[in-house]
Amino acid sequence: MPTHYRRDGDVALLEIDNPPVNALDLRVRAGLEAGLRRAADDPAVMAVVLCGARACFPAGADINEIASGAAFHSPILLELQAQMEALGKPIVAAIEGAALGGGFELALTCHGRIAAPEARVGLPEVKLGLIPGSGGTQRFTRLAGPAATLEALTSGAQLPAARALAIGLIDAIAPDTVRAAVQWARRLAGGEPLPALARAREDKLAVPEPDLFAAFRAAHARAFRGQLAPWRIVDAIEAACTRPALEGFQLERQWYLECRESPQCKALMHVFHAERAARRVPQAGPQVAPLPIERVGVVGAGTMGAGIAVCFANAGIDVTLLDVSREAVALGLERVGALYGESVERGKLSGEQAEAARARIRGAVEYSALGDVDMAVEAVFEDPALKCQVFERLDRSTPPRAILASNTSTLDIDRLAARTTRPQQVVGTHFFSPAHVMKLMENVRGRASSPQTLATVMALARRLGKIAVLAGNCDGFIGNRMLQYYGAEAERLLEEGATPEQIDGVVEAFGFAMGPLAMRDLAGNDVGWAIRRNRALPADERWSPILERMAAQGRLGRKSGRGFYLYEGRERRSDPQVLALICAVSRELGIERRELGEAEILARLLHPLINEGAKLLAEGIAARAGDIDVVYIHGYGFPAYKGGPMYWAEQEGLAKVIDTLEQLAPSHGARWGPCAHLRAAAARGGWECLTRR
Ligand code: COA
């Protein structure tokens, strides 16, 4: 049974035991109902403690049941909560591990909550396109007040126990959590004043500033754009503060059901599963043990190198940051210092944590400093000859066991592997910029990369807190190979009559974090141009001259204060000179500029992604369509609530995607022709037929 009933003297312990995360599926709920009934009926039981097996409080409702509808089979969570509140005996939650979603909603229904020091609590439903549906918004607000609740529930944050205690969500922190909860429950039964149930509390409901909700909505309008759940969460918290209790609970349920039916919820569930499926690498099954990585070398102390060093150090791994000169190394360490300064300023790390992590990074100019590393990551400029040289030197100076990884975003891993005596230990680890912030790690499998090398870099990504996808080796791998036509198309649109503001506006309205031209400015137009120069182009294709000209004029992007836009800090402004440059290019190419509609701009940017994605699947560069979605969401700002480009294409209908490509192909070139694999997937009802297991 996934729920155990035990007695500790006069206290009944209800323990939920449903591996891996004790999700509250129907069997668990049935067990809880029976256990609560038994505790209520037994006169020898004076109090109840709710806890989870394997030091893990339930991490939520069962996500698969939410999708299938089984979460609505009685007893539902709301019925259990009513049973708990009517128990007539004190009930205390002993929280170890992660108490999330429905799990935390159960804890919030208890009289009190004691958590382990390392426990985390939260209501992360927004990440699944949902709002908490079992009183979570109402009880959380009653315990923590509206301001803290707005932040926590719209971000879906998992709060550390100390923070949860500070804002009133839990009552105490105790290392021997279950024992402490049993003792407290016993004291409550013995006459210690019983804390009021959250449902009945009103003392924190006063709104500190009259315009709290309006100001919060305005401040988050851009972040929440296009989504339903975060807005509904704000509505529900406002209802907790302004409506009678019963009405607040009813509205929350109504909005939960609305969100659950939304396409956004379905898309985010797809992303949840895709992120986890991406970890399963067909080339390295669970029987392959990853190698331990405790010391790494990072070669190249530029922006990427410094960011990568910080990722490792934050995960407790010692780093040697190497560059060619003392000045370059000093600059790199300065960059590292600045990144830690920022982390402390933003409250991501405490001063001590930052100092401890920073102390794990030391600089070096000699390759001999890498004599004891388990792995080296090359992060030098994107120049094939330079990278080959670095790999030769790494092969000579690192221990034979060490893995040699390249942070290249496009170059051939096999060419680098060929410069070493250990091609089986050579792999790509493509971090995204800024490396210490971006979640994605696109690991790249060379022809000779061994299963253990692959298992090691996939496990490493988890340790670094990254979401990993394994790509095959080709020009641009998954992300940049798809992006090259997306980026090229943005420049074609400019040549034909669109402005940077119009293109970025359409893409950002679709939900991308950033449009393609703003993204170019962020990455650097000189870098974009340098990458492009190294890439082969099909005979019938041409690159637009716009990017080269931007780079030649010193319009490098944000770093030079001007690119496709003018920059003051993070603010971007239009630059009439850019439009003049674009119009000059149109004239030179003999293109008569015209008005372009939003629909055309969006179609022309998204469809090349999908056509190329189908080819990546067929070639085995990506193992699953979901891998491509994960890459685009976490590396390129595709809106997660639209599920990623491949999921989006399936929702649009692959037949419709083919129609659009066919309409565009005659006037826009051969690569617009739908590829055979896309046609095959359309005929067989989806991408599944191209999946590798
Ligand atoms: N329901 C069903 N299965 C769940 C689940 C849930 N709520 N939460 C996690 N799982 C499954 C995962 O799919 C994964 O399965 P797999 O091994 O077959 O891939 C397994 O549990 C482990 O989860 P994973 O995320 O890989 O482990 P982790 O240690 O990195 O993280 C959590 C653990 C609980 C923090 C994380 O899984 C999580 O955030 N879960 C969702 C919590 C949530 O949103 N709850 C509210 C639901 S309404």
Short mmCIF file of N, CA and C in Angstrom, two decimals, residues 75-168:
data_model
loop_
_atom_site.label_atom_id
_atom_site.label_comp_id
_atom_site.label_asym_id
_atom_site.label_seq_id
_atom_site.Cartn_x
_atom_site.Cartn_y
_atom_site.Cartn_z
N PRO A 75 -11.51 9.64 -3.56
CA PRO A 75 -11.48 10.93 -2.87
C PRO A 75 -10.51 11.91 -3.52
N ILE A 76 -11.01 13.11 -3.83
CA ILE A 76 -10.11 14.12 -4.36
C ILE A 76 -9.47 14.85 -3.17
N LEU A 77 -8.47 15.65 -3.48
CA LEU A 77 -7.73 16.33 -2.41
C LEU A 77 -8.66 17.18 -1.55
N LEU A 78 -9.61 17.85 -2.19
CA LEU A 78 -10.52 18.73 -1.45
C LEU A 78 -11.31 17.94 -0.40
N GLU A 79 -11.69 16.71 -0.76
CA GLU A 79 -12.44 15.88 0.19
C GLU A 79 -11.56 15.47 1.37
N LEU A 80 -10.29 15.15 1.06
CA LEU A 80 -9.37 14.78 2.16
C LEU A 80 -9.15 15.97 3.09
N GLN A 81 -9.05 17.16 2.49
CA GLN A 81 -8.81 18.34 3.32
C GLN A 81 -10.01 18.62 4.24
N ALA A 82 -11.20 18.40 3.70
CA ALA A 82 -12.40 18.59 4.54
C ALA A 82 -12.37 17.59 5.69
N GLN A 83 -11.96 16.37 5.38
CA GLN A 83 -11.86 15.32 6.40
C GLN A 83 -10.82 15.71 7.47
N MET A 84 -9.70 16.27 7.05
CA MET A 84 -8.65 16.68 8.00
C MET A 84 -9.15 17.79 8.90
N GLU A 85 -9.84 18.75 8.30
CA GLU A 85 -10.28 19.91 9.10
C GLU A 85 -11.40 19.53 10.06
N ALA A 86 -12.10 18.41 9.75
CA ALA A 86 -13.20 17.99 10.62
C ALA A 86 -12.77 16.86 11.56
N LEU A 87 -11.46 16.57 11.60
CA LEU A 87 -10.97 15.39 12.32
C LEU A 87 -11.26 15.46 13.83
N GLY A 88 -11.21 16.68 14.36
CA GLY A 88 -11.45 16.83 15.80
C GLY A 88 -10.23 16.47 16.63
N LYS A 89 -9.07 16.20 16.00
CA LYS A 89 -7.82 15.91 16.70
C LYS A 89 -6.72 16.73 16.03
N PRO A 90 -5.71 17.14 16.79
CA PRO A 90 -4.62 17.92 16.19
C PRO A 90 -3.94 17.12 15.08
N ILE A 91 -3.58 17.82 14.02
CA ILE A 91 -2.86 17.16 12.92
C ILE A 91 -1.70 18.05 12.49
N VAL A 92 -0.51 17.43 12.44
CA VAL A 92 0.73 18.18 12.18
C VAL A 92 1.43 17.54 10.98
N ALA A 93 1.99 18.40 10.11
CA ALA A 93 2.76 17.88 8.97
C ALA A 93 4.24 17.87 9.33
N ALA A 94 4.91 16.75 9.04
CA ALA A 94 6.37 16.66 9.21
C ALA A 94 6.97 16.69 7.82
N ILE A 95 7.56 17.84 7.46
CA ILE A 95 7.98 18.06 6.07
C ILE A 95 9.47 17.81 5.90
N GLU A 96 9.79 16.77 5.14
CA GLU A 96 11.18 16.52 4.74
C GLU A 96 11.20 16.53 3.22
N GLY A 97 12.37 16.87 2.65
CA GLY A 97 12.46 16.90 1.18
C GLY A 97 11.64 18.03 0.62
N ALA A 98 10.94 17.75 -0.51
CA ALA A 98 10.19 18.81 -1.18
C ALA A 98 8.70 18.61 -0.97
N ALA A 99 8.05 19.57 -0.29
CA ALA A 99 6.59 19.55 -0.17
C ALA A 99 6.06 20.53 -1.18
N LEU A 100 5.55 20.00 -2.28
CA LEU A 100 5.19 20.88 -3.39
C LEU A 100 3.74 20.64 -3.81
N GLY A 101 3.17 21.64 -4.47
CA GLY A 101 1.86 21.50 -5.07
C GLY A 101 0.85 20.92 -4.09
N GLY A 102 0.12 19.89 -4.55
CA GLY A 102 -0.90 19.26 -3.72
C GLY A 102 -0.34 18.77 -2.39
N GLY A 103 0.93 18.37 -2.38
CA GLY A 103 1.57 17.92 -1.13
C GLY A 103 1.60 19.06 -0.13
N PHE A 104 2.01 20.24 -0.59
CA PHE A 104 2.07 21.37 0.33
C PHE A 104 0.66 21.85 0.69
N GLU A 105 -0.27 21.69 -0.26
CA GLU A 105 -1.66 22.06 0.07
C GLU A 105 -2.19 21.20 1.22
N LEU A 106 -1.78 19.92 1.24
CA LEU A 106 -2.18 19.07 2.37
C LEU A 106 -1.55 19.59 3.67
N ALA A 107 -0.25 19.93 3.58
CA ALA A 107 0.45 20.43 4.78
C ALA A 107 -0.20 21.72 5.29
N LEU A 108 -0.61 22.55 4.34
CA LEU A 108 -1.23 23.84 4.73
C LEU A 108 -2.57 23.63 5.44
N THR A 109 -3.15 22.45 5.24
CA THR A 109 -4.45 22.16 5.85
C THR A 109 -4.31 21.69 7.30
N CYS A 110 -3.07 21.29 7.66
CA CYS A 110 -2.84 20.81 9.03
C CYS A 110 -2.88 21.98 10.02
N HIS A 111 -2.94 21.65 11.32
CA HIS A 111 -2.88 22.71 12.33
C HIS A 111 -1.50 23.36 12.35
N GLY A 112 -0.46 22.55 12.11
CA GLY A 112 0.88 23.10 12.14
C GLY A 112 1.82 22.33 11.25
N ARG A 113 3.00 22.90 10.99
CA ARG A 113 3.98 22.32 10.08
C ARG A 113 5.38 22.46 10.67
N ILE A 114 6.08 21.31 10.75
CA ILE A 114 7.48 21.33 11.16
C ILE A 114 8.31 20.81 9.99
N ALA A 115 9.39 21.53 9.66
CA ALA A 115 10.16 21.13 8.47
C ALA A 115 11.59 20.81 8.84
N ALA A 116 12.19 19.94 8.03
CA ALA A 116 13.63 19.64 8.16
C ALA A 116 14.41 20.86 7.66
N PRO A 117 15.65 21.04 8.15
CA PRO A 117 16.41 22.23 7.73
C PRO A 117 16.59 22.33 6.22
N GLU A 118 16.73 21.18 5.55
CA GLU A 118 16.98 21.24 4.11
C GLU A 118 15.69 21.10 3.27
N ALA A 119 14.54 21.12 3.95
CA ALA A 119 13.27 20.96 3.21
C ALA A 119 12.99 22.18 2.34
N ARG A 120 12.19 21.96 1.30
CA ARG A 120 11.74 23.06 0.45
C ARG A 120 10.23 22.95 0.30
N VAL A 121 9.57 24.07 0.28
CA VAL A 121 8.11 24.03 0.13
C VAL A 121 7.71 25.01 -0.96
N GLY A 122 6.56 24.76 -1.57
CA GLY A 122 6.11 25.71 -2.57
C GLY A 122 4.91 25.20 -3.34
N LEU A 123 4.36 26.13 -4.10
CA LEU A 123 3.24 25.79 -4.98
C LEU A 123 3.68 26.13 -6.41
N PRO A 124 4.31 25.14 -7.09
CA PRO A 124 4.91 25.43 -8.40
C PRO A 124 3.93 25.26 -9.58
N GLU A 125 2.62 25.21 -9.29
CA GLU A 125 1.65 24.91 -10.35
C GLU A 125 1.78 25.80 -11.57
N VAL A 126 2.17 27.07 -11.35
CA VAL A 126 2.26 28.00 -12.48
C VAL A 126 3.18 27.45 -13.57
N LYS A 127 4.16 26.64 -13.16
CA LYS A 127 5.10 26.09 -14.15
C LYS A 127 4.44 25.03 -15.02
N LEU A 128 3.28 24.57 -14.59
CA LEU A 128 2.52 23.62 -15.40
C LEU A 128 1.29 24.30 -16.00
N GLY A 129 1.26 25.63 -15.97
CA GLY A 129 0.13 26.35 -16.54
C GLY A 129 -1.12 26.27 -15.69
N LEU A 130 -0.93 25.95 -14.41
CA LEU A 130 -2.08 25.77 -13.50
C LEU A 130 -2.03 26.79 -12.37
N ILE A 131 -3.15 26.91 -11.65
CA ILE A 131 -3.07 27.55 -10.35
C ILE A 131 -3.35 26.44 -9.33
N PRO A 132 -2.87 26.60 -8.10
CA PRO A 132 -3.19 25.57 -7.10
C PRO A 132 -4.72 25.45 -7.03
N GLY A 133 -5.21 24.23 -6.95
CA GLY A 133 -6.66 24.05 -7.04
C GLY A 133 -7.28 23.48 -5.78
N SER A 134 -6.50 23.31 -4.72
CA SER A 134 -7.06 22.74 -3.50
C SER A 134 -6.83 23.68 -2.33
N GLY A 135 -7.19 24.92 -2.57
CA GLY A 135 -7.13 25.91 -1.48
C GLY A 135 -5.75 26.52 -1.27
N GLY A 136 -4.79 26.14 -2.11
CA GLY A 136 -3.41 26.59 -1.90
C GLY A 136 -3.28 28.11 -1.89
N THR A 137 -3.91 28.75 -2.87
CA THR A 137 -3.76 30.22 -2.94
C THR A 137 -4.38 30.87 -1.71
N GLN A 138 -5.48 30.29 -1.21
CA GLN A 138 -6.21 30.92 -0.10
C GLN A 138 -5.48 30.70 1.22
N ARG A 139 -5.02 29.49 1.45
CA ARG A 139 -4.35 29.19 2.73
C ARG A 139 -2.96 29.84 2.78
N PHE A 140 -2.24 29.80 1.68
CA PHE A 140 -0.90 30.40 1.63
C PHE A 140 -1.01 31.89 1.95
N THR A 141 -1.99 32.55 1.34
CA THR A 141 -2.16 34.00 1.58
C THR A 141 -2.50 34.25 3.04
N ARG A 142 -3.31 33.39 3.62
CA ARG A 142 -3.72 33.59 5.02
C ARG A 142 -2.55 33.41 5.99
N LEU A 143 -1.58 32.58 5.59
CA LEU A 143 -0.42 32.37 6.47
C LEU A 143 0.72 33.36 6.20
N ALA A 144 0.93 33.70 4.92
CA ALA A 144 2.13 34.49 4.58
C ALA A 144 1.81 35.93 4.19
N GLY A 145 0.53 36.25 4.03
CA GLY A 145 0.18 37.60 3.60
C GLY A 145 0.27 37.72 2.08
N PRO A 146 -0.43 38.70 1.50
CA PRO A 146 -0.52 38.75 0.04
C PRO A 146 0.79 39.07 -0.68
N ALA A 147 1.64 39.94 -0.11
CA ALA A 147 2.83 40.36 -0.87
C ALA A 147 3.76 39.15 -1.09
N ALA A 148 4.09 38.41 -0.03
CA ALA A 148 4.99 37.25 -0.17
C ALA A 148 4.33 36.18 -1.03
N THR A 149 3.00 36.05 -0.94
CA THR A 149 2.30 35.01 -1.70
C THR A 149 2.35 35.32 -3.20
N LEU A 150 2.17 36.59 -3.55
CA LEU A 150 2.23 36.96 -4.97
C LEU A 150 3.57 36.53 -5.57
N GLU A 151 4.66 36.87 -4.89
CA GLU A 151 6.00 36.53 -5.41
C GLU A 151 6.16 35.02 -5.54
N ALA A 152 5.78 34.31 -4.45
CA ALA A 152 6.06 32.87 -4.41
C ALA A 152 5.22 32.11 -5.43
N LEU A 153 3.95 32.43 -5.56
CA LEU A 153 3.06 31.62 -6.40
C LEU A 153 3.17 31.96 -7.88
N THR A 154 3.47 33.22 -8.21
CA THR A 154 3.58 33.54 -9.64
C THR A 154 4.94 33.08 -10.18
N SER A 155 5.93 32.89 -9.31
CA SER A 155 7.22 32.36 -9.79
C SER A 155 7.25 30.84 -9.66
N GLY A 156 6.39 30.29 -8.81
CA GLY A 156 6.42 28.84 -8.58
C GLY A 156 7.63 28.41 -7.77
N ALA A 157 8.22 29.36 -7.04
CA ALA A 157 9.49 29.09 -6.34
C ALA A 157 9.36 27.99 -5.30
N GLN A 158 10.45 27.23 -5.13
CA GLN A 158 10.55 26.31 -4.01
C GLN A 158 11.28 27.05 -2.90
N LEU A 159 10.60 27.31 -1.79
CA LEU A 159 11.20 28.14 -0.74
C LEU A 159 11.97 27.26 0.24
N PRO A 160 13.20 27.67 0.58
CA PRO A 160 13.93 26.93 1.61
C PRO A 160 13.19 27.06 2.95
N ALA A 161 13.42 26.06 3.83
CA ALA A 161 12.69 26.04 5.10
C ALA A 161 12.83 27.36 5.87
N ALA A 162 14.06 27.93 5.87
CA ALA A 162 14.28 29.15 6.65
C ALA A 162 13.37 30.28 6.16
N ARG A 163 13.24 30.39 4.84
CA ARG A 163 12.38 31.44 4.27
C ARG A 163 10.91 31.15 4.61
N ALA A 164 10.53 29.88 4.51
CA ALA A 164 9.14 29.50 4.81
C ALA A 164 8.81 29.84 6.27
N LEU A 165 9.80 29.63 7.15
CA LEU A 165 9.57 29.95 8.56
C LEU A 165 9.43 31.47 8.73
N ALA A 166 10.31 32.21 8.03
CA ALA A 166 10.33 33.67 8.19
C ALA A 166 8.99 34.28 7.78
N ILE A 167 8.35 33.72 6.74
CA ILE A 167 7.11 34.35 6.28
C ILE A 167 5.86 33.68 6.86
N GLY A 168 6.04 32.73 7.76
CA GLY A 168 4.89 32.20 8.49
C GLY A 168 4.24 30.97 7.90
#
